[in-house]
C-alpha cells in the first residue's frame, strides 16, 4: 500500500512561526478566500509565475489549479523545512531554497527572467526599508514590462511606504479584500510602468 502523502498545513506553519515569528509573519497559512483574491489578480494569459514566500504552498496549489504549468512556476522559500516540503509536493516546479532578495540571480539561473507575474506571501511590514527595497528592485528586474507583483497584507494600508514606491517608480492599486481570512487581509497589486 502506498504511504500516505503528508500535506503540509497549519501545524507545520505554526511550528515554523514558533521558531521564527518575524520571517513567518503569520500564525497560519492564508485561507481560501485570500488565496482566491490573490489568484484573481493574475493578468489574463499569465503563463510564467514567480512565487515568493510560499510557506506551506497554499498559493502554489491554487496557481497549479488555475492552469499554471508546474514547469512555469518558480517558487522561492527561505525556510529550509518548508522548502523541503514544497519540493516534495511540487517536484515539477522550480522550488528554490533562497532569499527573495536574491531573486534576480535565482531567476537568471533558472530561466525565469521576463516572468508574467509575481505573487508574494512575504511579510513586507516586518522588513527594514532597505530589505523591502532590495526585494522590490529584484522583483521588478525580473518581471516583464507592466507585469504585476501581487501582495497581501493584514491592514487596509499597503505594506510598502509611499516614498519607496516613488523612489522605485512603482504604482499600486487595491486588488481585493478577504474579510473572513484570519486575520482579515487586503490584496495590493504593484506595477512599474
Ligand atoms: C506569511 S508567510 C506566507 C506563506 C504562504 N504564502 C501563505 O500565504 O500561507 C511568509 C513566508 O515567507 C517566507 N519568507 C520570509 N522571508 C523570506 C525571504 N526573504 N525570501 C523568501 N521567503 C521568505 C517565510 O519563510 C514564510 O514561509
mmCIF file of C-alpha atoms and ligand atoms in Angstrom:
data_model
loop_
_atom_site.group_PDB
_atom_site.id
_atom_site.type_symbol
_atom_site.label_atom_id
_atom_site.label_comp_id
_atom_site.label_asym_id
_atom_site.label_seq_id
_atom_site.Cartn_x
_atom_site.Cartn_y
_atom_site.Cartn_z
ATOM 1 C CA UNK A 1 0.000 0.000 0.000
ATOM 2 C CA UNK A 2 1.481 3.406 -0.910
ATOM 3 C CA UNK A 3 2.496 5.584 2.009
ATOM 4 C CA UNK A 4 0.018 8.371 2.614
ATOM 5 C CA UNK A 5 1.401 11.692 1.394
ATOM 6 C CA UNK A 6 1.777 14.281 4.121
ATOM 7 C CA UNK A 7 0.157 17.569 3.206
ATOM 8 C CA UNK A 8 1.963 20.384 4.969
ATOM 9 C CA UNK A 9 -0.569 22.540 6.753
ATOM 10 C CA UNK A 10 -1.441 24.636 9.715
ATOM 11 C CA UNK A 11 0.572 22.780 12.355
ATOM 12 C CA UNK A 12 3.703 22.805 10.212
ATOM 13 C CA UNK A 13 3.252 26.519 9.648
ATOM 14 C CA UNK A 14 2.685 27.231 13.352
ATOM 15 C CA UNK A 15 5.810 25.283 14.333
ATOM 16 C CA UNK A 16 7.856 27.413 11.954
ATOM 17 C CA UNK A 17 6.248 30.549 13.392
ATOM 18 C CA UNK A 18 7.343 29.467 16.880
ATOM 19 C CA UNK A 19 10.895 29.171 15.577
ATOM 20 C CA UNK A 20 10.951 32.408 13.592
ATOM 21 C CA UNK A 21 7.886 34.645 14.016
ATOM 22 C CA UNK A 22 9.403 37.590 12.167
ATOM 23 C CA UNK A 23 10.160 35.704 8.962
ATOM 24 C CA UNK A 24 6.902 33.730 9.035
ATOM 25 C CA UNK A 25 4.919 36.942 9.644
ATOM 26 C CA UNK A 26 1.676 34.996 10.223
ATOM 27 C CA UNK A 27 0.389 32.328 12.594
ATOM 28 C CA UNK A 28 -1.247 30.183 9.950
ATOM 29 C CA UNK A 29 -1.385 29.743 6.179
ATOM 30 C CA UNK A 30 -3.597 32.031 4.101
ATOM 31 C CA UNK A 31 -7.211 30.875 3.880
ATOM 32 C CA UNK A 32 -9.199 30.035 0.777
ATOM 33 C CA UNK A 33 -10.819 33.456 0.420
ATOM 34 C CA UNK A 34 -7.470 35.256 0.490
ATOM 35 C CA UNK A 35 -5.939 32.701 -1.861
ATOM 36 C CA UNK A 36 -8.751 33.266 -4.366
ATOM 37 C CA UNK A 37 -8.427 37.046 -4.043
ATOM 38 C CA UNK A 38 -4.695 36.772 -4.839
ATOM 39 C CA UNK A 39 -5.156 34.419 -7.801
ATOM 40 C CA UNK A 40 -7.933 36.644 -9.214
ATOM 41 C CA UNK A 41 -5.324 39.371 -9.784
ATOM 42 C CA UNK A 42 -3.277 37.332 -12.265
ATOM 43 C CA UNK A 43 -3.476 39.069 -15.655
ATOM 44 C CA UNK A 44 -5.286 37.156 -18.395
ATOM 45 C CA UNK A 45 -2.904 34.910 -20.298
ATOM 46 C CA UNK A 46 -0.388 34.607 -17.455
ATOM 47 C CA UNK A 47 1.974 31.693 -18.008
ATOM 48 C CA UNK A 48 5.221 32.113 -16.073
ATOM 49 C CA UNK A 49 4.866 32.989 -12.421
ATOM 50 C CA UNK A 50 7.336 33.689 -9.629
ATOM 51 C CA UNK A 51 6.102 32.930 -6.120
ATOM 52 C CA UNK A 52 7.913 34.405 -3.117
ATOM 53 C CA UNK A 53 7.496 33.083 0.417
ATOM 54 C CA UNK A 54 5.329 30.080 -0.405
ATOM 55 C CA UNK A 55 5.075 28.760 3.169
ATOM 56 C CA UNK A 56 3.064 25.534 3.078
ATOM 57 C CA UNK A 57 2.076 26.061 -0.561
ATOM 58 C CA UNK A 58 -1.491 27.375 -0.471
ATOM 59 C CA UNK A 59 -0.886 29.793 -3.349
ATOM 60 C CA UNK A 60 1.276 27.241 -5.193
ATOM 61 C CA UNK A 61 -1.584 24.731 -5.218
ATOM 62 C CA UNK A 62 -4.029 27.402 -6.362
ATOM 63 C CA UNK A 63 -1.711 28.524 -9.175
ATOM 64 C CA UNK A 64 -1.497 24.968 -10.470
ATOM 65 C CA UNK A 65 -5.275 24.550 -10.131
ATOM 66 C CA UNK A 66 -5.648 27.768 -12.128
ATOM 67 C CA UNK A 67 -3.776 26.151 -15.006
ATOM 68 C CA UNK A 68 -0.245 27.470 -14.491
ATOM 69 C CA UNK A 69 2.043 24.627 -15.550
ATOM 70 C CA UNK A 70 4.426 23.392 -12.863
ATOM 71 C CA UNK A 71 7.415 23.968 -15.130
ATOM 72 C CA UNK A 72 6.342 27.624 -15.494
ATOM 73 C CA UNK A 73 6.406 28.181 -11.748
ATOM 74 C CA UNK A 74 9.439 29.427 -9.801
ATOM 75 C CA UNK A 75 8.937 29.179 -6.037
ATOM 76 C CA UNK A 76 11.405 30.848 -3.648
ATOM 77 C CA UNK A 77 11.191 29.954 0.037
ATOM 78 C CA UNK A 78 13.701 30.938 2.737
ATOM 79 C CA UNK A 79 12.716 28.423 5.395
ATOM 80 C CA UNK A 80 14.636 25.189 4.922
ATOM 81 C CA UNK A 81 11.980 22.830 6.286
ATOM 82 C CA UNK A 82 9.177 24.468 4.303
ATOM 83 C CA UNK A 83 11.363 24.408 1.205
ATOM 84 C CA UNK A 84 11.833 20.657 1.607
ATOM 85 C CA UNK A 85 8.100 20.080 1.938
ATOM 86 C CA UNK A 86 7.347 22.272 -1.079
ATOM 87 C CA UNK A 87 9.932 20.491 -3.182
ATOM 88 C CA UNK A 88 8.456 17.119 -2.224
ATOM 89 C CA UNK A 89 4.915 18.215 -3.060
ATOM 90 C CA UNK A 90 5.727 20.087 -6.289
ATOM 91 C CA UNK A 91 8.617 18.145 -7.855
ATOM 92 C CA UNK A 92 7.971 19.540 -11.342
ATOM 93 C CA UNK A 93 8.090 23.194 -10.288
ATOM 94 C CA UNK A 94 11.364 25.071 -9.744
ATOM 95 C CA UNK A 95 11.338 25.225 -5.950
ATOM 96 C CA UNK A 96 14.390 27.111 -4.707
ATOM 97 C CA UNK A 97 15.656 27.369 -1.161
ATOM 98 C CA UNK A 98 16.671 31.002 -1.177
ATOM 99 C CA UNK A 99 16.077 34.611 -0.273
ATOM 100 C CA UNK A 100 13.735 36.833 -2.262
ATOM 101 C CA UNK A 101 16.497 39.479 -2.105
ATOM 102 C CA UNK A 102 18.470 37.241 -4.483
ATOM 103 C CA UNK A 103 15.616 36.803 -6.949
ATOM 104 C CA UNK A 104 17.466 38.408 -9.867
ATOM 105 C CA UNK A 105 20.267 35.821 -9.666
ATOM 106 C CA UNK A 106 17.829 32.970 -8.993
ATOM 107 C CA UNK A 107 15.674 33.928 -11.982
ATOM 108 C CA UNK A 108 18.726 34.217 -14.249
ATOM 109 C CA UNK A 109 19.911 30.768 -13.138
ATOM 110 C CA UNK A 110 16.524 29.118 -13.622
ATOM 111 C CA UNK A 111 15.451 30.959 -16.787
ATOM 112 C CA UNK A 112 12.605 32.930 -15.239
ATOM 113 C CA UNK A 113 13.571 36.395 -16.456
ATOM 114 C CA UNK A 114 10.650 38.210 -18.061
ATOM 115 C CA UNK A 115 8.058 36.395 -15.910
ATOM 116 C CA UNK A 116 4.391 37.335 -16.337
ATOM 117 C CA UNK A 117 3.568 37.880 -12.660
ATOM 118 C CA UNK A 118 4.921 37.608 -9.145
ATOM 119 C CA UNK A 119 2.776 36.515 -6.236
ATOM 120 C CA UNK A 120 4.095 37.069 -2.750
ATOM 121 C CA UNK A 121 3.309 35.974 0.772
ATOM 122 C CA UNK A 122 6.299 37.847 2.182
ATOM 123 C CA UNK A 123 5.752 39.861 5.346
ATOM 124 C CA UNK A 124 6.926 43.216 3.993
ATOM 125 C CA UNK A 125 5.696 45.106 7.069
ATOM 126 C CA UNK A 126 8.226 43.317 9.272
ATOM 127 C CA UNK A 127 11.153 44.152 6.959
ATOM 128 C CA UNK A 128 13.515 47.107 7.166
ATOM 129 C CA UNK A 129 13.155 49.590 4.312
ATOM 130 C CA UNK A 130 16.450 48.522 2.699
ATOM 131 C CA UNK A 131 15.294 44.896 2.553
ATOM 132 C CA UNK A 132 11.935 45.945 1.087
ATOM 133 C CA UNK A 133 13.813 47.984 -1.499
ATOM 134 C CA UNK A 134 16.179 45.127 -2.372
ATOM 135 C CA UNK A 135 13.327 42.670 -2.862
ATOM 136 C CA UNK A 136 11.164 45.060 -4.894
ATOM 137 C CA UNK A 137 14.111 46.011 -7.116
ATOM 138 C CA UNK A 138 14.834 42.340 -7.724
ATOM 139 C CA UNK A 139 11.176 41.525 -8.441
ATOM 140 C CA UNK A 140 10.765 44.312 -10.987
ATOM 141 C CA UNK A 141 14.076 43.480 -12.658
ATOM 142 C CA UNK A 142 12.686 40.001 -13.281
ATOM 143 C CA UNK A 143 9.109 40.811 -14.319
ATOM 144 C CA UNK A 144 8.270 41.700 -17.897
ATOM 145 C CA UNK A 145 7.232 45.317 -18.620
ATOM 146 C CA UNK A 146 3.983 46.336 -16.912
ATOM 147 C CA UNK A 147 3.724 42.975 -15.153
ATOM 148 C CA UNK A 148 2.349 42.860 -11.600
ATOM 149 C CA UNK A 149 3.547 41.936 -8.158
ATOM 150 C CA UNK A 150 0.526 40.649 -6.219
ATOM 151 C CA UNK A 151 0.921 41.037 -2.464
ATOM 152 C CA UNK A 152 -1.315 40.765 0.575
ATOM 153 C CA UNK A 153 -1.138 42.409 3.947
ATOM 154 C CA UNK A 154 -3.223 42.361 7.118
ATOM 155 C CA UNK A 155 -4.207 46.035 7.169
ATOM 156 C CA UNK A 156 -6.117 48.342 4.838
ATOM 157 C CA UNK A 157 -2.927 50.280 4.000
ATOM 158 C CA UNK A 158 -0.423 48.831 1.543
ATOM 159 C CA UNK A 159 2.740 47.409 3.124
ATOM 160 C CA UNK A 160 5.199 49.464 1.032
ATOM 161 C CA UNK A 161 5.773 53.077 2.113
ATOM 162 C CA UNK A 162 4.795 55.766 -0.406
ATOM 163 C CA UNK A 163 8.295 57.258 -0.592
ATOM 164 C CA UNK A 164 9.748 53.865 -1.522
ATOM 165 C CA UNK A 165 7.121 53.382 -4.239
ATOM 166 C CA UNK A 166 8.035 56.801 -5.624
ATOM 167 C CA UNK A 167 11.754 56.064 -5.448
ATOM 168 C CA UNK A 168 11.305 52.838 -7.413
ATOM 169 C CA UNK A 169 8.736 54.274 -9.825
ATOM 170 C CA UNK A 170 6.012 51.848 -8.753
ATOM 171 C CA UNK A 171 2.239 52.263 -8.871
ATOM 172 C CA UNK A 172 -0.144 50.487 -6.548
ATOM 173 C CA UNK A 173 -3.842 49.653 -6.606
ATOM 174 C CA UNK A 174 -6.153 47.753 -4.279
ATOM 175 C CA UNK A 175 -6.738 44.262 -5.613
ATOM 176 C CA UNK A 176 -9.343 42.853 -3.273
ATOM 177 C CA UNK A 177 -10.172 42.027 0.275
ATOM 178 C CA UNK A 178 -10.552 38.801 2.235
ATOM 179 C CA UNK A 179 -12.657 39.777 5.264
ATOM 180 C CA UNK A 180 -13.088 36.273 6.623
ATOM 181 C CA UNK A 181 -9.403 35.430 6.437
ATOM 182 C CA UNK A 182 -7.780 35.143 9.869
ATOM 183 C CA UNK A 183 -6.743 37.891 10.223
ATOM 184 C CA UNK A 184 -8.669 39.831 7.530
ATOM 185 C CA UNK A 185 -6.375 40.605 4.636
ATOM 186 C CA UNK A 186 -6.096 43.065 1.773
ATOM 187 C CA UNK A 187 -4.570 42.450 -1.651
ATOM 188 C CA UNK A 188 -2.413 45.058 -3.394
ATOM 189 C CA UNK A 189 -1.114 45.000 -6.942
ATOM 190 C CA UNK A 190 2.142 46.778 -7.769
ATOM 191 C CA UNK A 191 3.367 47.613 -11.249
ATOM 192 C CA UNK A 192 6.190 49.618 -12.795
ATOM 193 C CA UNK A 193 5.428 51.473 -15.999
HETATM 194 C C1 LIG B 1 3.202 34.977 5.819
HETATM 195 S S1 LIG B 1 4.059 33.502 5.274
HETATM 196 C C2 LIG B 1 3.111 33.223 3.780
HETATM 197 C C3 LIG B 1 3.080 31.786 3.358
HETATM 198 C C4 LIG B 1 2.066 31.471 2.249
HETATM 199 N N1 LIG B 1 2.312 32.223 1.044
HETATM 200 C C5 LIG B 1 0.668 31.751 2.718
HETATM 201 O O1 LIG B 1 0.086 32.762 2.276
HETATM 202 O O2 LIG B 1 0.167 30.981 3.539
HETATM 203 C C6 LIG B 1 5.634 34.139 4.726
HETATM 204 C C7 LIG B 1 6.564 33.127 4.099
HETATM 205 O O3 LIG B 1 7.669 33.833 3.527
HETATM 206 C C8 LIG B 1 8.874 33.154 3.824
HETATM 207 N N2 LIG B 1 9.945 34.169 3.762
HETATM 208 C C9 LIG B 1 10.208 35.146 4.670
HETATM 209 N N3 LIG B 1 11.218 35.915 4.259
HETATM 210 C C10 LIG B 1 11.600 35.426 3.043
HETATM 211 C C11 LIG B 1 12.587 35.813 2.097
HETATM 212 N N4 LIG B 1 13.402 36.855 2.319
HETATM 213 N N5 LIG B 1 12.705 35.101 0.949
HETATM 214 C C12 LIG B 1 11.894 34.026 0.705
HETATM 215 N N6 LIG B 1 10.936 33.618 1.576
HETATM 216 C C13 LIG B 1 10.796 34.305 2.731
HETATM 217 C C14 LIG B 1 8.644 32.563 5.194
HETATM 218 O O4 LIG B 1 9.515 31.502 5.468
HETATM 219 C C15 LIG B 1 7.174 32.136 5.080
HETATM 220 O O5 LIG B 1 7.072 30.846 4.553
#
